[in-house]
PDB file of C-alpha atoms in Angstrom:
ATOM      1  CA  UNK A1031      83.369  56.515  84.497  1.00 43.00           C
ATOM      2  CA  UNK A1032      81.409  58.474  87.784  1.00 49.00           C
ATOM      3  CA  UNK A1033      81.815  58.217  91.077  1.00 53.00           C
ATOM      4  CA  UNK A1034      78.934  59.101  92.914  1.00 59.00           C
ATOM      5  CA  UNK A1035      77.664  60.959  89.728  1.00 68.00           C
ATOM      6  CA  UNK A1036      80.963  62.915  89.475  1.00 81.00           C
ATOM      7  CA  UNK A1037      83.061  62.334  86.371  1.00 94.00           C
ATOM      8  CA  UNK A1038      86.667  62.548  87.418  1.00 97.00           C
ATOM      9  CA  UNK A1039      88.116  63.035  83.966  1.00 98.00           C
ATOM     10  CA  UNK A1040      86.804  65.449  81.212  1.00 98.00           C
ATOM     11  CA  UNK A1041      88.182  64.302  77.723  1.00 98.00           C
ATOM     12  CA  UNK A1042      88.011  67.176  74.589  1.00 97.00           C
ATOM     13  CA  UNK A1043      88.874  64.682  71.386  1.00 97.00           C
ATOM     14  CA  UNK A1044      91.061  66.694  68.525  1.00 97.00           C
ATOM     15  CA  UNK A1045      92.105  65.575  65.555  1.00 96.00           C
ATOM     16  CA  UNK A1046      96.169  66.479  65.673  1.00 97.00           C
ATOM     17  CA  UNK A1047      99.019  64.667  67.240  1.00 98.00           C
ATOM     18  CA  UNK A1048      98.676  66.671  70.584  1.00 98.00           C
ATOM     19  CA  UNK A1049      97.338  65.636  73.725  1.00 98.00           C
ATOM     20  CA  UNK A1050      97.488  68.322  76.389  1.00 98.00           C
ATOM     21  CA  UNK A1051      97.437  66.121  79.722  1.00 98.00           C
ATOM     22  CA  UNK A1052      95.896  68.300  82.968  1.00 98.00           C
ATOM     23  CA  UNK A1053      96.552  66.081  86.092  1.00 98.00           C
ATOM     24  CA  UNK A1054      96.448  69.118  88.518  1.00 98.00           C
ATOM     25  CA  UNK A1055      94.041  71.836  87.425  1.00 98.00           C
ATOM     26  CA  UNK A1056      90.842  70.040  88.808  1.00 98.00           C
ATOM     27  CA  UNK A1057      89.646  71.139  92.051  1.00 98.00           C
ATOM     28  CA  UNK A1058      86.720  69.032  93.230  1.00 98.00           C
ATOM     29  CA  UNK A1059      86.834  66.904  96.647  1.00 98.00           C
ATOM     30  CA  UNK A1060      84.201  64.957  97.465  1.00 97.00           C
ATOM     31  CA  UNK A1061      82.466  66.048 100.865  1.00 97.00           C
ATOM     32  CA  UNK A1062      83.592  62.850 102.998  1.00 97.00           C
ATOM     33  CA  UNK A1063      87.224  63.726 102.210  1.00 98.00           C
ATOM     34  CA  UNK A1064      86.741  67.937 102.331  1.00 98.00           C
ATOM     35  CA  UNK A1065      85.766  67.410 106.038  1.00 98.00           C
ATOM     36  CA  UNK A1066      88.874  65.134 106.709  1.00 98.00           C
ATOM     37  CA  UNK A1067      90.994  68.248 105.579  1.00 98.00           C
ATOM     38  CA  UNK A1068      92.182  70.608 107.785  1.00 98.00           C
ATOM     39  CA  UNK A1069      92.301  74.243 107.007  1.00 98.00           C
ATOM     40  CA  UNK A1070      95.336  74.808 104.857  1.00 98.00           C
ATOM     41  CA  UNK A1071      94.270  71.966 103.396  1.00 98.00           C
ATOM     42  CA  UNK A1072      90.928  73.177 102.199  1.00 98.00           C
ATOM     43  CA  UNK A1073      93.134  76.048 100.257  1.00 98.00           C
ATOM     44  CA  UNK A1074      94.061  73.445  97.848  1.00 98.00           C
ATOM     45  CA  UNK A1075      97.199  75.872  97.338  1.00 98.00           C
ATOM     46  CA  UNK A1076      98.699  73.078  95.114  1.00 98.00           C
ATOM     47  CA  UNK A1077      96.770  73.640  92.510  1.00 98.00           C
ATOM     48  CA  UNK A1078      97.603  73.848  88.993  1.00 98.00           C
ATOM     49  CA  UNK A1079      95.691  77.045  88.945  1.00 98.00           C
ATOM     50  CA  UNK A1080      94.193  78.529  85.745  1.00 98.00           C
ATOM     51  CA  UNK A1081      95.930  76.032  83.348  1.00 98.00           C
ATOM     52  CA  UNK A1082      93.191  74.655  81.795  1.00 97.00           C
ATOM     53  CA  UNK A1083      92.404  78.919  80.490  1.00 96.00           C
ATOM     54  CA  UNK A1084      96.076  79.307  79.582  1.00 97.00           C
ATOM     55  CA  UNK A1085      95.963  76.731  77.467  1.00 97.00           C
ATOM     56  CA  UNK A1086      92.527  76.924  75.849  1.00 95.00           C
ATOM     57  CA  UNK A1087      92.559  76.715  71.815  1.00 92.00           C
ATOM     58  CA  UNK A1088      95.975  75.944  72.003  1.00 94.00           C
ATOM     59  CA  UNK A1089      96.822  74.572  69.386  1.00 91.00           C
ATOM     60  CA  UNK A1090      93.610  73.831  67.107  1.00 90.00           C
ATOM     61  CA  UNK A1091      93.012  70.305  67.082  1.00 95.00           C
ATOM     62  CA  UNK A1092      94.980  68.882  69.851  1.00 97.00           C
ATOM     63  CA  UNK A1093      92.851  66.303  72.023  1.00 98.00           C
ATOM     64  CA  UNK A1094      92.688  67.328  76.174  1.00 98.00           C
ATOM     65  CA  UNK A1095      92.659  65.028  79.225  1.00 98.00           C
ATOM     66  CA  UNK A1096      91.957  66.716  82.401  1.00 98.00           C
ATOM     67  CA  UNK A1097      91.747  65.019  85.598  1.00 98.00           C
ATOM     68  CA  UNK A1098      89.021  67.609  87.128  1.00 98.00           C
ATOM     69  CA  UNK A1099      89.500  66.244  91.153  1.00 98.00           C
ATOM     70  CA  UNK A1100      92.098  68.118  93.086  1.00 98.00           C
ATOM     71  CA  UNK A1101      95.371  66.646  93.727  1.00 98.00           C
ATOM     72  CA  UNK A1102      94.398  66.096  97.114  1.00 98.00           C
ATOM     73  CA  UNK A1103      92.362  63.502  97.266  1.00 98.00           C
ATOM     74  CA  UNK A1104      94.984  61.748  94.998  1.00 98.00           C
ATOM     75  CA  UNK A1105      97.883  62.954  92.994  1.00 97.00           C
ATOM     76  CA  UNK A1106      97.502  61.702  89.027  1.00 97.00           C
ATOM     77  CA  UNK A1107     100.774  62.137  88.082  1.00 96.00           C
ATOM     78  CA  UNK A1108     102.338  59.569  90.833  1.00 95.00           C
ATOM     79  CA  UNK A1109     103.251  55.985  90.783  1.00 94.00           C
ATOM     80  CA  UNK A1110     100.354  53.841  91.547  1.00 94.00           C
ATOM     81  CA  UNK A1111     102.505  51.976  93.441  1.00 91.00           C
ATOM     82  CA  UNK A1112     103.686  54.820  95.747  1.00 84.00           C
ATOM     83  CA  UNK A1113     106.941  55.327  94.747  1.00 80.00           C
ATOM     84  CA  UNK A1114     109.204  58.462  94.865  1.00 78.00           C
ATOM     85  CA  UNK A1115     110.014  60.315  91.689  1.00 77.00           C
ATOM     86  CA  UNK A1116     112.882  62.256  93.260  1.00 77.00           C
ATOM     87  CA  UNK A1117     114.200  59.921  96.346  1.00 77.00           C
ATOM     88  CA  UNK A1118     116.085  61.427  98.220  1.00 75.00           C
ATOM     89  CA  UNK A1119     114.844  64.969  97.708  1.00 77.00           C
ATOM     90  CA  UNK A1120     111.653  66.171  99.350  1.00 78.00           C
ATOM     91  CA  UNK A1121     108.252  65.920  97.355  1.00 81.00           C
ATOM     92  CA  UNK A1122     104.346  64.631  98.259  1.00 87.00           C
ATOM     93  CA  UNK A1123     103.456  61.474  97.642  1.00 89.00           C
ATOM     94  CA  UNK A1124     100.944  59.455  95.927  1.00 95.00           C
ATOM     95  CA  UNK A1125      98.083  60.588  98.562  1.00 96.00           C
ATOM     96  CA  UNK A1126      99.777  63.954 100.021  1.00 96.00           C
ATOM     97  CA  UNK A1127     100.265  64.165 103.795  1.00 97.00           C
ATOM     98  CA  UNK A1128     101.333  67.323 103.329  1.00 97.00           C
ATOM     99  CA  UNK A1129     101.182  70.816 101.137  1.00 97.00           C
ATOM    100  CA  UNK A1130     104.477  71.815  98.974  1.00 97.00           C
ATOM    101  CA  UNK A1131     105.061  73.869 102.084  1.00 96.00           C
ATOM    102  CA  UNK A1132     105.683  70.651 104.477  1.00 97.00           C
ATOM    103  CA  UNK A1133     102.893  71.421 106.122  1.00 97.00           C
ATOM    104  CA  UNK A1134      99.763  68.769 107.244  1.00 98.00           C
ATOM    105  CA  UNK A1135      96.791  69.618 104.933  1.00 98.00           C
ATOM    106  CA  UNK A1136      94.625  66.330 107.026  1.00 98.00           C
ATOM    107  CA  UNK A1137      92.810  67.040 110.180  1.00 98.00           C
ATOM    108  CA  UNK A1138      94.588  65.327 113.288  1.00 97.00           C
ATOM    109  CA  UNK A1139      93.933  61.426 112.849  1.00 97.00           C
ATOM    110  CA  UNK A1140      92.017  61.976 109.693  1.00 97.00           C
ATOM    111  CA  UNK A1141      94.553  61.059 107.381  1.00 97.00           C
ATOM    112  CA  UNK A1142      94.077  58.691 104.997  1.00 97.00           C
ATOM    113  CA  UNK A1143      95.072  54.932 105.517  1.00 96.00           C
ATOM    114  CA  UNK A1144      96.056  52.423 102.771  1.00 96.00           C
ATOM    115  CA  UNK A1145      91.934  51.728 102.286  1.00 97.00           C
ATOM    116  CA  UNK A1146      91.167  54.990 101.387  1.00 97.00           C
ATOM    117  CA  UNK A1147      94.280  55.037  99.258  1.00 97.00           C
ATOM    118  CA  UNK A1148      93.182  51.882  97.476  1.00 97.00           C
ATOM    119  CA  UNK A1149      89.241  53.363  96.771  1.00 97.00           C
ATOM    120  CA  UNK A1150      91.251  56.767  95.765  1.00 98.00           C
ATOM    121  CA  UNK A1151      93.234  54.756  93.113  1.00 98.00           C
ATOM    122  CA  UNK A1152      90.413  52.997  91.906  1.00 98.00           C
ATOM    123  CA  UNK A1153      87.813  55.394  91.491  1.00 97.00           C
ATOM    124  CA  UNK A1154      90.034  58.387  90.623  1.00 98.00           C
ATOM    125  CA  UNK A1155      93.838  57.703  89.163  1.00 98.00           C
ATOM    126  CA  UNK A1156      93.037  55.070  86.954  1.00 98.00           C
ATOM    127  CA  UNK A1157      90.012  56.420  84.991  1.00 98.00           C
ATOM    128  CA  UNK A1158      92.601  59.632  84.311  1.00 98.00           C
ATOM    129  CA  UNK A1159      94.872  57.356  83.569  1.00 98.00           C
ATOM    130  CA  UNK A1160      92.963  54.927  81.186  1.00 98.00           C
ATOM    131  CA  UNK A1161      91.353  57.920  79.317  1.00 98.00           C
ATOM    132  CA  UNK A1162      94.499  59.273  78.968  1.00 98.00           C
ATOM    133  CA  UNK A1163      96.183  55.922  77.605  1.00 98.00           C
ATOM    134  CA  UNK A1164      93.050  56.045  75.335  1.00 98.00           C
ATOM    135  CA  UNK A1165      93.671  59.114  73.459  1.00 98.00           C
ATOM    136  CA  UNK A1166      97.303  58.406  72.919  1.00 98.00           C
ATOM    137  CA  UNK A1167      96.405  55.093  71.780  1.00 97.00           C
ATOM    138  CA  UNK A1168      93.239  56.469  69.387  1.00 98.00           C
ATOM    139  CA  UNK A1169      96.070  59.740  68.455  1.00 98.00           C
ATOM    140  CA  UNK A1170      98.939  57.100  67.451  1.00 96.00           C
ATOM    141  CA  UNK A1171      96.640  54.835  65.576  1.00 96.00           C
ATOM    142  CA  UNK A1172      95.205  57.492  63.424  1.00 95.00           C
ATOM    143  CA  UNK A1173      98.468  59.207  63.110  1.00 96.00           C
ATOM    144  CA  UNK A1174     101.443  56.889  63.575  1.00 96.00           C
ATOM    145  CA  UNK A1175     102.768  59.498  65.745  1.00 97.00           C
ATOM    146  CA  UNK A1176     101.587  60.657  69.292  1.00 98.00           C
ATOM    147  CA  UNK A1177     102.936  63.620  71.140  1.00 98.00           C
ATOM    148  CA  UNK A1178     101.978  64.150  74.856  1.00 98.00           C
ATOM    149  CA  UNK A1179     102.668  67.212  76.395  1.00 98.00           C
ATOM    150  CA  UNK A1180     101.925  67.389  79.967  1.00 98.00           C
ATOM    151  CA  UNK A1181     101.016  70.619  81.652  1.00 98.00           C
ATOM    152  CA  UNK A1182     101.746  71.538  84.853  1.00 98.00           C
ATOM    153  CA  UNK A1183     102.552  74.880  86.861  1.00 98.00           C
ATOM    154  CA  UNK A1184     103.438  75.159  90.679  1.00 98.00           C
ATOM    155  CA  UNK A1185     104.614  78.546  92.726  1.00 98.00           C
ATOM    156  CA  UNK A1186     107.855  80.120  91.865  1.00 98.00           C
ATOM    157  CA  UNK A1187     109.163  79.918  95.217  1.00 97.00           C
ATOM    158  CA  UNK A1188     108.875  77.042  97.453  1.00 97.00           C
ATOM    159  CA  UNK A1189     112.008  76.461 100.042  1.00 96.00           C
ATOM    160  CA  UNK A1190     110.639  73.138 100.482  1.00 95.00           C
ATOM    161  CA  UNK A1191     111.226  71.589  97.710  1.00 94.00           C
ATOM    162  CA  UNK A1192     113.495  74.046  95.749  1.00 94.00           C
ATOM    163  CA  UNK A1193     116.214  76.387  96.420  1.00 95.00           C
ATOM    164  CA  UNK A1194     115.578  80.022  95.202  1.00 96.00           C
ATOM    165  CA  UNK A1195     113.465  81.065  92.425  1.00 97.00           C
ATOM    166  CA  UNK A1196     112.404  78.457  89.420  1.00 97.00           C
ATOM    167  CA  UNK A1197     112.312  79.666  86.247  1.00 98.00           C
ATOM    168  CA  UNK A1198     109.308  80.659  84.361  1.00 98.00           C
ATOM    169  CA  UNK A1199     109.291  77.540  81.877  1.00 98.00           C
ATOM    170  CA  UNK A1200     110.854  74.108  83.263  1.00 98.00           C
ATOM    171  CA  UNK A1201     110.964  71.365  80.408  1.00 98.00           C
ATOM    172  CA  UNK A1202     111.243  68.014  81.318  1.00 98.00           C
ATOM    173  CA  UNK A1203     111.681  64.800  79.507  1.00 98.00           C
ATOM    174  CA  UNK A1204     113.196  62.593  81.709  1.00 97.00           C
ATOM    175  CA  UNK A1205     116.528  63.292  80.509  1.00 97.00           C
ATOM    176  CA  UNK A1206     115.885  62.943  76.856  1.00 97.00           C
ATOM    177  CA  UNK A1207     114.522  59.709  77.861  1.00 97.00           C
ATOM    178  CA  UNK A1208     110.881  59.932  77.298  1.00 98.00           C
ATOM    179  CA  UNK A1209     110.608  61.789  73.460  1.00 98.00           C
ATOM    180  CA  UNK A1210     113.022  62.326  70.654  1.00 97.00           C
ATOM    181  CA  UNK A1211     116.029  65.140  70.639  1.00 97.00           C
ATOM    182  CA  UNK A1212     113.668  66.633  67.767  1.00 97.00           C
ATOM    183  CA  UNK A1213     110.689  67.061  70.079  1.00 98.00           C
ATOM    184  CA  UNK A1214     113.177  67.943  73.033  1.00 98.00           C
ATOM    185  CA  UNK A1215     114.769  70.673  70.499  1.00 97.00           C
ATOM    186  CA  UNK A1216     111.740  72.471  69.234  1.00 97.00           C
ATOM    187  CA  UNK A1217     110.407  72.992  72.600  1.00 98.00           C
ATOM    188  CA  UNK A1218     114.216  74.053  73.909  1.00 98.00           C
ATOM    189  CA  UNK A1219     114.671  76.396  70.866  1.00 97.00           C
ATOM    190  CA  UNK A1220     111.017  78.006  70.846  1.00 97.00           C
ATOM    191  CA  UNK A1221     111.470  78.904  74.617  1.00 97.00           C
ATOM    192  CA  UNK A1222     115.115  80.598  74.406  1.00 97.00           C
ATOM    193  CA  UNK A1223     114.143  83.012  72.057  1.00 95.00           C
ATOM    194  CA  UNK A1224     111.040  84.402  74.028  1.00 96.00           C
ATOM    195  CA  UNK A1225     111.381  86.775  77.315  1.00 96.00           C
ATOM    196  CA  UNK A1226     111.040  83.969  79.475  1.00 97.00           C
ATOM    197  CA  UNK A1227     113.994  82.030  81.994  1.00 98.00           C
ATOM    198  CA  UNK A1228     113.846  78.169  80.940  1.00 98.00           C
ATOM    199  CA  UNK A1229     115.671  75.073  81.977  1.00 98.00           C
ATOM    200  CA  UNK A1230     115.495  71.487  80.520  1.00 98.00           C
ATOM    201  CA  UNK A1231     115.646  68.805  83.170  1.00 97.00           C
ATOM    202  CA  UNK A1232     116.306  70.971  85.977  1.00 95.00           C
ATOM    203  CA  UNK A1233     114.358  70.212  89.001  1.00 92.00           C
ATOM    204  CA  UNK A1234     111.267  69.248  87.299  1.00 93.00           C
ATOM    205  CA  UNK A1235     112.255  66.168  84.883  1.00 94.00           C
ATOM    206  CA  UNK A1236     108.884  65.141  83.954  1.00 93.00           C
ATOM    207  CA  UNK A1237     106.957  63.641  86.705  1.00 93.00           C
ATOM    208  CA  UNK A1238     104.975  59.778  86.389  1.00 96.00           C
ATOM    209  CA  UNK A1239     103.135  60.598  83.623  1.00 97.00           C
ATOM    210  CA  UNK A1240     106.128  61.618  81.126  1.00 97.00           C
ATOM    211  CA  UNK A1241     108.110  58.553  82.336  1.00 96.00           C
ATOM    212  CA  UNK A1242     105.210  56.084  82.279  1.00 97.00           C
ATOM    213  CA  UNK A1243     103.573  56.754  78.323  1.00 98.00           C
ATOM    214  CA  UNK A1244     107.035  58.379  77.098  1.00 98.00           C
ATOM    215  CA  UNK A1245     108.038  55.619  73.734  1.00 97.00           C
ATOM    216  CA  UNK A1246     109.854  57.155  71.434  1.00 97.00           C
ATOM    217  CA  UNK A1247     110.398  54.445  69.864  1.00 95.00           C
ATOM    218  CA  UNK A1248     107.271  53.341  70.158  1.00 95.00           C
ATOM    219  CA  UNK A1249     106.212  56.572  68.826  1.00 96.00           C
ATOM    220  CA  UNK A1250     105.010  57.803  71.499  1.00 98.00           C
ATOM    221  CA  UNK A1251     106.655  61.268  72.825  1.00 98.00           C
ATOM    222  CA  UNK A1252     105.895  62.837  76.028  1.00 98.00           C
ATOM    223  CA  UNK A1253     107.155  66.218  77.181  1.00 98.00           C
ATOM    224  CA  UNK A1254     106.420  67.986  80.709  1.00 98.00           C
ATOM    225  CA  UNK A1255     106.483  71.742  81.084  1.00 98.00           C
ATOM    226  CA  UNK A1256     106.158  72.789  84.555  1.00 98.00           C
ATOM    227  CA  UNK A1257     105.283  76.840  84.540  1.00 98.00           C
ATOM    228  CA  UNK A1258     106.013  79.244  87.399  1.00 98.00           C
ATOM    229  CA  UNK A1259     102.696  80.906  88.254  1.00 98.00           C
ATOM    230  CA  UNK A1260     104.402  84.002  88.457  1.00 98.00           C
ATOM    231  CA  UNK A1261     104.311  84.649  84.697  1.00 98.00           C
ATOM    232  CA  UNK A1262     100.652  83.687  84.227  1.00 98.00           C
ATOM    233  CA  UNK A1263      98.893  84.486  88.158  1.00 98.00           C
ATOM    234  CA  UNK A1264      98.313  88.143  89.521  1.00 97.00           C
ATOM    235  CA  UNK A1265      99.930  86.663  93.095  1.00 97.00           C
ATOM    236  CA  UNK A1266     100.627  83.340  94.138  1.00 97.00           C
ATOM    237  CA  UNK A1267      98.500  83.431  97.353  1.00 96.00           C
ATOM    238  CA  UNK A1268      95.046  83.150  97.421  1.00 97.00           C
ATOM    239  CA  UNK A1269      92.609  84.001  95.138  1.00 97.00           C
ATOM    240  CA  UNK A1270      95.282  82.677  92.875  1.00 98.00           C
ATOM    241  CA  UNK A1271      93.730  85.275  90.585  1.00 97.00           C
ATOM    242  CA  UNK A1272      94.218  84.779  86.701  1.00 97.00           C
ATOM    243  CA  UNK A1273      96.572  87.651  85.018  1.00 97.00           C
ATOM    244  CA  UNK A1274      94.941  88.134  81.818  1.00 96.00           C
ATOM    245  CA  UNK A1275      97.888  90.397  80.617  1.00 95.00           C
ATOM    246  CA  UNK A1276     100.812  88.880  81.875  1.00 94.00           C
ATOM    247  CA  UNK A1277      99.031  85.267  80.529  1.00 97.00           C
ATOM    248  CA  UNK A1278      98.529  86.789  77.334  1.00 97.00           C
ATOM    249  CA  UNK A1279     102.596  87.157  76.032  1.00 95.00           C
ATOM    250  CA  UNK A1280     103.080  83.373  77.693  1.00 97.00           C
ATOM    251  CA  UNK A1281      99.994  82.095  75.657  1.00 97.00           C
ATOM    252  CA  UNK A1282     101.517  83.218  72.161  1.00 96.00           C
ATOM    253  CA  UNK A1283     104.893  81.584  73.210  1.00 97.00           C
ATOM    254  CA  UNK A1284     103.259  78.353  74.776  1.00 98.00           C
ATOM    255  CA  UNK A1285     100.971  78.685  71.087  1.00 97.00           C
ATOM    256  CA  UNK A1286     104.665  78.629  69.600  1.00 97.00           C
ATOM    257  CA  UNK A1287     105.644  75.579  71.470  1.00 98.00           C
ATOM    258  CA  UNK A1288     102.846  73.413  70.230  1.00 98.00           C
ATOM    259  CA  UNK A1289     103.005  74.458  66.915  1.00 97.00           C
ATOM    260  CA  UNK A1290     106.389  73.578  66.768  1.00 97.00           C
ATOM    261  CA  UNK A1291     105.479  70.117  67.805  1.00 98.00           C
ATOM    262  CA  UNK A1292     102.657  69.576  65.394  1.00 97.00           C
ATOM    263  CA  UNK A1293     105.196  70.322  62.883  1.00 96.00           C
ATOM    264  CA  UNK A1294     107.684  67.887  64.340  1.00 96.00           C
ATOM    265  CA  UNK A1295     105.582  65.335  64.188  1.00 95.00           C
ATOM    266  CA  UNK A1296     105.212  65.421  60.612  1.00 91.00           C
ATOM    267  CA  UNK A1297     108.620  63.797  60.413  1.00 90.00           C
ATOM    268  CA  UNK A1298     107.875  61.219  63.257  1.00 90.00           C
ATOM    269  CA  UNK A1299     104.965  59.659  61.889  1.00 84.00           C
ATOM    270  CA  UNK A1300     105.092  55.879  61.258  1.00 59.00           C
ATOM    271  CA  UNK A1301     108.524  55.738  62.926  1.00 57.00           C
ATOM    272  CA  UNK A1302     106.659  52.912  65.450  1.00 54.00           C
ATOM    273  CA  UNK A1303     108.199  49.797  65.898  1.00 47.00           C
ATOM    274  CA  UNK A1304     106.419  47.445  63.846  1.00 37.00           C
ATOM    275  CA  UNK A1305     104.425  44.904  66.358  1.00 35.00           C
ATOM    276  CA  UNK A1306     104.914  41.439  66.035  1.00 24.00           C
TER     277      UNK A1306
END
């Protein structure tokens, strides 16, 4: 689907049990809702930035879904419906009001109203979402075993939404919830013996996205892993440049990660439910 001859989801079709989901890396906003932004909003400091690059060719064959508008204009990996992943604790919603910092990104007056969040979810979070839904569907078909890792990444320090410094890798599966204690274990054990902090199901459990399509029973496994940009960026402030060294030992342990999956997945095939 286009909107206004702007594709809002780029699909790259593999062949493996992987599908890397990107609901954050894209950064186009259409001009009507660029001019409604104010000037920390036209940052777009929330960006996923560079993780489309950090995860290129990794691993061969797994299919990509990447949501290529910027979380702005509306947030892909939020409940349709508006709802809080974390109530109580402080986050951005479905259309944000604000940057991870608390702060307005919307011009005084311009924000938007429950019309523009209706037109947003139409033209922009569902065709993510129903090209995403595709590939796990085409993936599981083929396979009998679909495994969707979603990949996110988000400053290491934010004092609005987190208390000191977040680790470098933060795994989250909804508390075991949304994939198998296999999938849950590879990705745990292939991350505590590199260099880099982890948690599982720390403050990041796996946002709408994991929750939503993660089936293990169903087949259907879905695994978050929320990276601090410190390990991959040269600085976290703008121009969010990439690190091309420091990326470079986090590629061959993310590489590791996926691997481990594909291999996990050997196991996991046909273990659907059988439809009636």
């Amino acid at each position: 689907m286009t909107t206004n001859g702007f594709n809002p989801v780029e699909v790259r079709r593999g062949e493996g049990p992987i599908i890397l989901g990107m609901p954050h890396t894209g950064t186009h906003v259409p001009d009507d809702i660029h001019q409604r932004l104010n000037l920390e909003g036209r940052v777009l400091r929330d960006t996923d930035w560079h993780i489309e690059s950090l995860y290129d060719r990794l691993p061969p064959g797994a299919t990509s879904v990447r949501a290529t508008f910027h979380r702005y204009v509306i947030d892909a990996n939020r409940d349709p419906s508006g709802a809080s992943l974390y109530p109580g604790r402080n986050t951005t919603g479905l259309v944000p009001l604000t940057n991870f910092d608390g702060e307005s990104i919307w011009k005084a007056g311009a924000e938007p109203d429950a019309d523009d969040i209706a037109k947003r979810l139409a033209g922009f979070h569902k065709p993510y979402h129903d090209a995403l839904a595709a590939e796990i569907g085409r993936v599981g078909e083929r396979l009998g075993v679909a495994i969707l890792y979603d990949c996110h990444s988000i400053r290491s320090r934010i004092p609005h939404l987190f208390d000191g410094v977040l680790p470098d890798l933060n795994i989250g599966t909804n508390d075991g919830k949304s994939c198998s204690a296999d999938v849950e274990q590879v990705v745990r054990d292939t991350v505590a013996n590199s260099p880099f902090s982890y948690v599982v199901n720390g403050r990041f459990k796996g946002g709408w996205t994991t929750r939503r399509y993660g089936r293990p029973a169903d087949g259907v496994h879905a695994i978050q892993m929320e990276i601090a940009q410190s390990a991959y960026l040269a600085s976290e402030e703008p121009p969010f440049a990439f690190d091309h060294n420091r990326a470079a030992a986090l590629r061959d342990n993310l590489g590791e990660v996926l691997r481990g999956l594909v291999e996990v997945a050997g196991p996991l095939r046909g273990a659907r439910k059988t439809e009636r």
